[in-house]
Tab-separated table of C-alpha atoms in Angstrom:
chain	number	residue	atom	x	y	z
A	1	UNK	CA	39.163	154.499	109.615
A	2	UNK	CA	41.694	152.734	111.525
A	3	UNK	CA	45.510	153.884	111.150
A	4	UNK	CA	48.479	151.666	110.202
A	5	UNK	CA	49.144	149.313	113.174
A	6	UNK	CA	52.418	148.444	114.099
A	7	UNK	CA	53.497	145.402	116.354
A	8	UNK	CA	54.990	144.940	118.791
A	9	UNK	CA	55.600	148.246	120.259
A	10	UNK	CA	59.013	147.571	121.865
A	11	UNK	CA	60.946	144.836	121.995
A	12	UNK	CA	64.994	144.117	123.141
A	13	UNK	CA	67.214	141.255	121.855
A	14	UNK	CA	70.669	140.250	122.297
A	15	UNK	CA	73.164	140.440	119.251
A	16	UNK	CA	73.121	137.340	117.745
A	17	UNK	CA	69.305	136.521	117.372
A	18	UNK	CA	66.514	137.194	115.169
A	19	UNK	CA	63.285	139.519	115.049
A	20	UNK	CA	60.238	139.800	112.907
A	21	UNK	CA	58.030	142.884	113.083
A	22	UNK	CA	54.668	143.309	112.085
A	23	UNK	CA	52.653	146.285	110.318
A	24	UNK	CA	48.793	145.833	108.968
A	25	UNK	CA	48.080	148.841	106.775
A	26	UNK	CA	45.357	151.330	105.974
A	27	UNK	CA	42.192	149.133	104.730
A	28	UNK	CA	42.671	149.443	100.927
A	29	UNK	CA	46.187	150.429	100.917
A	30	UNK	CA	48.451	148.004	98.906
A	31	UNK	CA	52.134	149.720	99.339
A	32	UNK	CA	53.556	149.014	102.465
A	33	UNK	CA	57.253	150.420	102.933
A	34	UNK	CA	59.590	150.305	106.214
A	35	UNK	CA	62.028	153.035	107.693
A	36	UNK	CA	64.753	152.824	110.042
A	37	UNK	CA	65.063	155.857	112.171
A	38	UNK	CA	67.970	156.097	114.362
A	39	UNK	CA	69.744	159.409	115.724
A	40	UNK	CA	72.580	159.216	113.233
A	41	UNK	CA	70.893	158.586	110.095
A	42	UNK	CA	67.927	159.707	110.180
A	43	UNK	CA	65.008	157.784	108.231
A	44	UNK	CA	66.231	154.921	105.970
A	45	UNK	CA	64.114	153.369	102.923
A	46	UNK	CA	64.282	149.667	103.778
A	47	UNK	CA	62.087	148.186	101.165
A	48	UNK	CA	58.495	148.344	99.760
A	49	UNK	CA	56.173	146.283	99.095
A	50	UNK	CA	53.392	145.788	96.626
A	51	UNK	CA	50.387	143.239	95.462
A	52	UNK	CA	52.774	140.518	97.409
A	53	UNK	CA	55.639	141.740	95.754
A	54	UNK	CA	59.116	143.575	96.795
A	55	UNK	CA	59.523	146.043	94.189
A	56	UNK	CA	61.984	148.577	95.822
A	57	UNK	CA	65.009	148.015	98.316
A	58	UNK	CA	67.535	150.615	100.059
A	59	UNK	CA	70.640	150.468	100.698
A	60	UNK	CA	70.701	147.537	103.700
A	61	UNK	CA	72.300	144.228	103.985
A	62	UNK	CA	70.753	140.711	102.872
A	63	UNK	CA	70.004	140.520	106.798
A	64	UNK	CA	67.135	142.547	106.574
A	65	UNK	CA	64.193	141.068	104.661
A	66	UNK	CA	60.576	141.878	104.522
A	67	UNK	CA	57.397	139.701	102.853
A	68	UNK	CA	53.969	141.178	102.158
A	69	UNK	CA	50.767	138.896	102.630
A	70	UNK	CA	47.610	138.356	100.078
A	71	UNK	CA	45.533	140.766	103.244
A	72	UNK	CA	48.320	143.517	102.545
A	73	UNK	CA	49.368	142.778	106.099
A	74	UNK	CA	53.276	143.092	106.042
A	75	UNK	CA	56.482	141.625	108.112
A	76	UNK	CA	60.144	142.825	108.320
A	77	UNK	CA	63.010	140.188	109.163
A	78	UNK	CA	65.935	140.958	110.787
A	79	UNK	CA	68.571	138.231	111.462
A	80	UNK	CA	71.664	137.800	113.599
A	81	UNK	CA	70.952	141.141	115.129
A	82	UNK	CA	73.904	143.219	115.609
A	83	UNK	CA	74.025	146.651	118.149
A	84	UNK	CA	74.027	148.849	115.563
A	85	UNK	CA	70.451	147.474	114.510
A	86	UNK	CA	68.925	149.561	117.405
A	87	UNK	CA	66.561	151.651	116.109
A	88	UNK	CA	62.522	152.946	115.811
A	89	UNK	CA	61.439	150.781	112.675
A	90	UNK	CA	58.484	152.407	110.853
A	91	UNK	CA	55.842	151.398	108.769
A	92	UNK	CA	54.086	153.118	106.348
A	93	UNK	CA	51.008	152.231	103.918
A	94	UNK	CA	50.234	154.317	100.719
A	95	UNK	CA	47.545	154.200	97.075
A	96	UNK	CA	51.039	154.383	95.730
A	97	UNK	CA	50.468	152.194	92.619
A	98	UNK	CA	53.386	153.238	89.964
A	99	UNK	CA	56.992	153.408	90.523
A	100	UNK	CA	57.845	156.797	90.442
A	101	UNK	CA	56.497	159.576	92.353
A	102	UNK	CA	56.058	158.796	96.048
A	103	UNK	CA	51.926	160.114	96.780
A	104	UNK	CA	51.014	160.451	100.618
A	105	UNK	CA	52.185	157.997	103.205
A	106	UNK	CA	50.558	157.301	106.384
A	107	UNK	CA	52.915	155.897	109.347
A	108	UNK	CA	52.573	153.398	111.914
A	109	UNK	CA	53.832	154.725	115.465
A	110	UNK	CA	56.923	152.427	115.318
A	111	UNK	CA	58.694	149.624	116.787
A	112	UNK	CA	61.276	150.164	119.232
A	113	UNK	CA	64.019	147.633	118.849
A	114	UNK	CA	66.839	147.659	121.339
A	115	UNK	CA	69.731	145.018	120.769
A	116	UNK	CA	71.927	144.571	123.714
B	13	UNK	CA	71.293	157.865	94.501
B	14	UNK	CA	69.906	160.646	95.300
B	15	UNK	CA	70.386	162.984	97.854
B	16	UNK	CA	68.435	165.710	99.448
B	17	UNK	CA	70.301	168.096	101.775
B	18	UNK	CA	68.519	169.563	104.638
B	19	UNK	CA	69.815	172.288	107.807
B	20	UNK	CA	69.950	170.064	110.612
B	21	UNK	CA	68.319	172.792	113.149
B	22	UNK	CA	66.373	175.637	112.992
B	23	UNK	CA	65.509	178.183	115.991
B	24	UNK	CA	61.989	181.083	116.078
B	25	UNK	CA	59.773	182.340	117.952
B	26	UNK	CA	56.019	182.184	118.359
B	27	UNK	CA	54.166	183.571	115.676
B	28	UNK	CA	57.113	184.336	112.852
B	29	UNK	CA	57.120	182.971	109.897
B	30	UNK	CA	59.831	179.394	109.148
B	31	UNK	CA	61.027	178.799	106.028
B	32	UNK	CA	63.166	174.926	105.315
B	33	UNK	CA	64.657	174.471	102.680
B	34	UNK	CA	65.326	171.141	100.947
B	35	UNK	CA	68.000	170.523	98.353
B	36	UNK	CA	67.704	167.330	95.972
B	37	UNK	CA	69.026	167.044	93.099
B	38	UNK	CA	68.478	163.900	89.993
B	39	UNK	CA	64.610	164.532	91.008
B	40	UNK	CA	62.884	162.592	88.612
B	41	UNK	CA	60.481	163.710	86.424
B	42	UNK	CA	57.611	162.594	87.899
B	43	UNK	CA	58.771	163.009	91.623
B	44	UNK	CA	56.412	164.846	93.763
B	45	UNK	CA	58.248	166.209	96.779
B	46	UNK	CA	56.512	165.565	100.117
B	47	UNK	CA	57.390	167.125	103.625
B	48	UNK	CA	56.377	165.535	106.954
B	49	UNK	CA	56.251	166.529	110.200
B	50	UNK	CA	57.748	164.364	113.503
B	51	UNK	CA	57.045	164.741	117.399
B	52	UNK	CA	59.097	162.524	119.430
B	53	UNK	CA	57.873	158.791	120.109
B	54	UNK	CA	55.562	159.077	116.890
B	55	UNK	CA	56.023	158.536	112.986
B	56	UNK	CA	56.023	160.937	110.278
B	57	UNK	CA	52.640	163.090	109.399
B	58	UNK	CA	51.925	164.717	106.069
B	59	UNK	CA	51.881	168.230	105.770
B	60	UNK	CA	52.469	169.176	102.314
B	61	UNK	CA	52.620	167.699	98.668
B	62	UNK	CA	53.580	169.543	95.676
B	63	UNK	CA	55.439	169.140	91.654
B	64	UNK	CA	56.176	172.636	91.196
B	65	UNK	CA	55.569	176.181	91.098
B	66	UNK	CA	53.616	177.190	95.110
B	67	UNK	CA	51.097	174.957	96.507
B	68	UNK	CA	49.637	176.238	100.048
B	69	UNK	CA	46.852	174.090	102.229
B	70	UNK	CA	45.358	175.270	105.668
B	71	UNK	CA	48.737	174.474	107.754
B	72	UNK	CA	51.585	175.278	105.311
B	73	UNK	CA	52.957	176.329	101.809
B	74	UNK	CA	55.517	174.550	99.491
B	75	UNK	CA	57.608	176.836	97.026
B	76	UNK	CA	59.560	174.825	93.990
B	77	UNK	CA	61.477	176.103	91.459
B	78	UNK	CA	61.489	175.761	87.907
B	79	UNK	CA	64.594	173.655	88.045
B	80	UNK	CA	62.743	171.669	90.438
B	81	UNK	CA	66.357	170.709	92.854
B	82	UNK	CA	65.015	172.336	95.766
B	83	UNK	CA	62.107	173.240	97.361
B	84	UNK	CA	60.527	175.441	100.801
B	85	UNK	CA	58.212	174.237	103.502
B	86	UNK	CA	57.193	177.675	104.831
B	87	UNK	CA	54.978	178.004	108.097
B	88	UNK	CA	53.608	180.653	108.636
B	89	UNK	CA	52.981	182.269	112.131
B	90	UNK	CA	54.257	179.598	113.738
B	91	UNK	CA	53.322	178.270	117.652
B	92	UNK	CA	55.102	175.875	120.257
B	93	UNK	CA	53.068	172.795	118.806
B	94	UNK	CA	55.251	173.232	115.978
B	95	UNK	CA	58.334	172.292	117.421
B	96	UNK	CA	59.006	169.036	115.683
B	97	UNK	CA	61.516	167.318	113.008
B	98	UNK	CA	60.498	168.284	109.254
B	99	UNK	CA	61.365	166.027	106.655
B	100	UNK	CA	61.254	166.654	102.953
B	101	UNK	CA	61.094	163.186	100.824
B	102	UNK	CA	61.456	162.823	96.654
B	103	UNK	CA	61.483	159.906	94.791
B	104	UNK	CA	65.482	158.761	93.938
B	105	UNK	CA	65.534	159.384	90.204
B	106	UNK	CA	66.627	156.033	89.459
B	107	UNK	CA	64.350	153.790	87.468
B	108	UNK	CA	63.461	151.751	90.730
B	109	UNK	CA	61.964	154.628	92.557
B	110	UNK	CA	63.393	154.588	95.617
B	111	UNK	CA	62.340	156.954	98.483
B	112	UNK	CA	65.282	159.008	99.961
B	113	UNK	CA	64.085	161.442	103.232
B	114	UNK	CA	66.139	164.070	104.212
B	115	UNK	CA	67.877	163.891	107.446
B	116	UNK	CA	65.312	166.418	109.261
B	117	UNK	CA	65.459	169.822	110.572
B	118	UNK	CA	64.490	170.219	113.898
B	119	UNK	CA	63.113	173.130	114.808
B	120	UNK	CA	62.615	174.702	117.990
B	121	UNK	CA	59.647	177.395	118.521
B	122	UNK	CA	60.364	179.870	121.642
B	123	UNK	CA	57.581	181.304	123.641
């Protein structure tokens, strides 16, 4: 059974611009949810998804933005790119159906964004 | 929000036993409290899931009190492969069911 895929890998952009990242989950799974992980912080709740729908969001400005697809497939949005966006931006898929609770979640190996 | 409260480093030696512990408190209700495990350059893994009272599995136990605002990811015998970050993860106990990790403990296993 194939593993949550993230895309790309690594990337670097200059402050100012735009990124979109891309995660396809488990087969099945229909909760996708994204992390930032960066020294300082830790990992971040950014948002989750379900069924198409955003039905959670942390604590992050209107710059970061997410959509979920009809395949379950998932993209995260993050415009005018500032320094302090560097970070490893996880994935993760889940059977996480209700809204409370939190059930296993499975993680993507990352994407590396570096913003110089 | 809520907050779970973590040490931010922890130090053994091969084969002792680790105990982390997690504080959170406003756990909701139906919050299950989840610890994962990190090497570098790869995302979280799943150890453990538990509500309350002890729940063990082939790699690790998870102790919970009554009150529920803590809980203790103990390994037992640990070995170098361990050395990792552990997070601990609860629902927030808002109504919108956020997911709030813990800031990690790293811990280092010594030969």
């Amino acid at each position: 059974k194939a593993g949550v895929t993230q895309t790309p890998r690594y990337l670097i952009k200059t402050r100012g611009q735009q990124v979109t990242l891309s995660c396809s989950p488990i087969s099945g799974h229909r909760s996708v949810s994204w992390y930032q992980q960066t020294p300082g912080q830790g990992l971040q709740f950014l948002f989750e998804y379900f069924s198409e729908t955003q039905r959670n969001k942390g604590n992050f400005p209107g710059r970061f933005s997410g959509r979920q697809f009809s395949n379950s497939r998932s993209e995260m949005n993050v415009s005018t790119l500032e320094l302090g966006d560097s970070a490893l931006y996880l994935c993760a898929s889940s059977l996480r159906q209700g809204r409370m609770g939190t059930g296993e979640l499975f993680f993507g190996e990352g994407s590396r964004l570096t913003v110089l | 929000l809520a907050k779970t409260t973590q040490p931010i480093s922890m130090d053994s030696y091969e084969g002792q036993e680790v105990n982390i512990t997690c504080s959170h408190n406003n756990i909701a209700t139906n919050d299950y409290i989840t610890w994962y495990q990190q090497f570098p350059s790869q995302g979280p893994r799943f150890i453990i899931q538990g509500y309350k009272t002890k729940v063990t599995n082939e790699v690790a136990s998870l102790f919970i009190p009554a009150d529920r605002k803590s809980s203790t990811l103990s390994l037992p015998r640990v070995s170098l492969s361990d050395t990792a970050v552990y997070y601990c993860l609860v629902g927030d106990g808002g109504s919108q069911g956020n997911l709030i990790f813990g800031k990690g403990t790293k811990l280092s296993v010594k030969p």
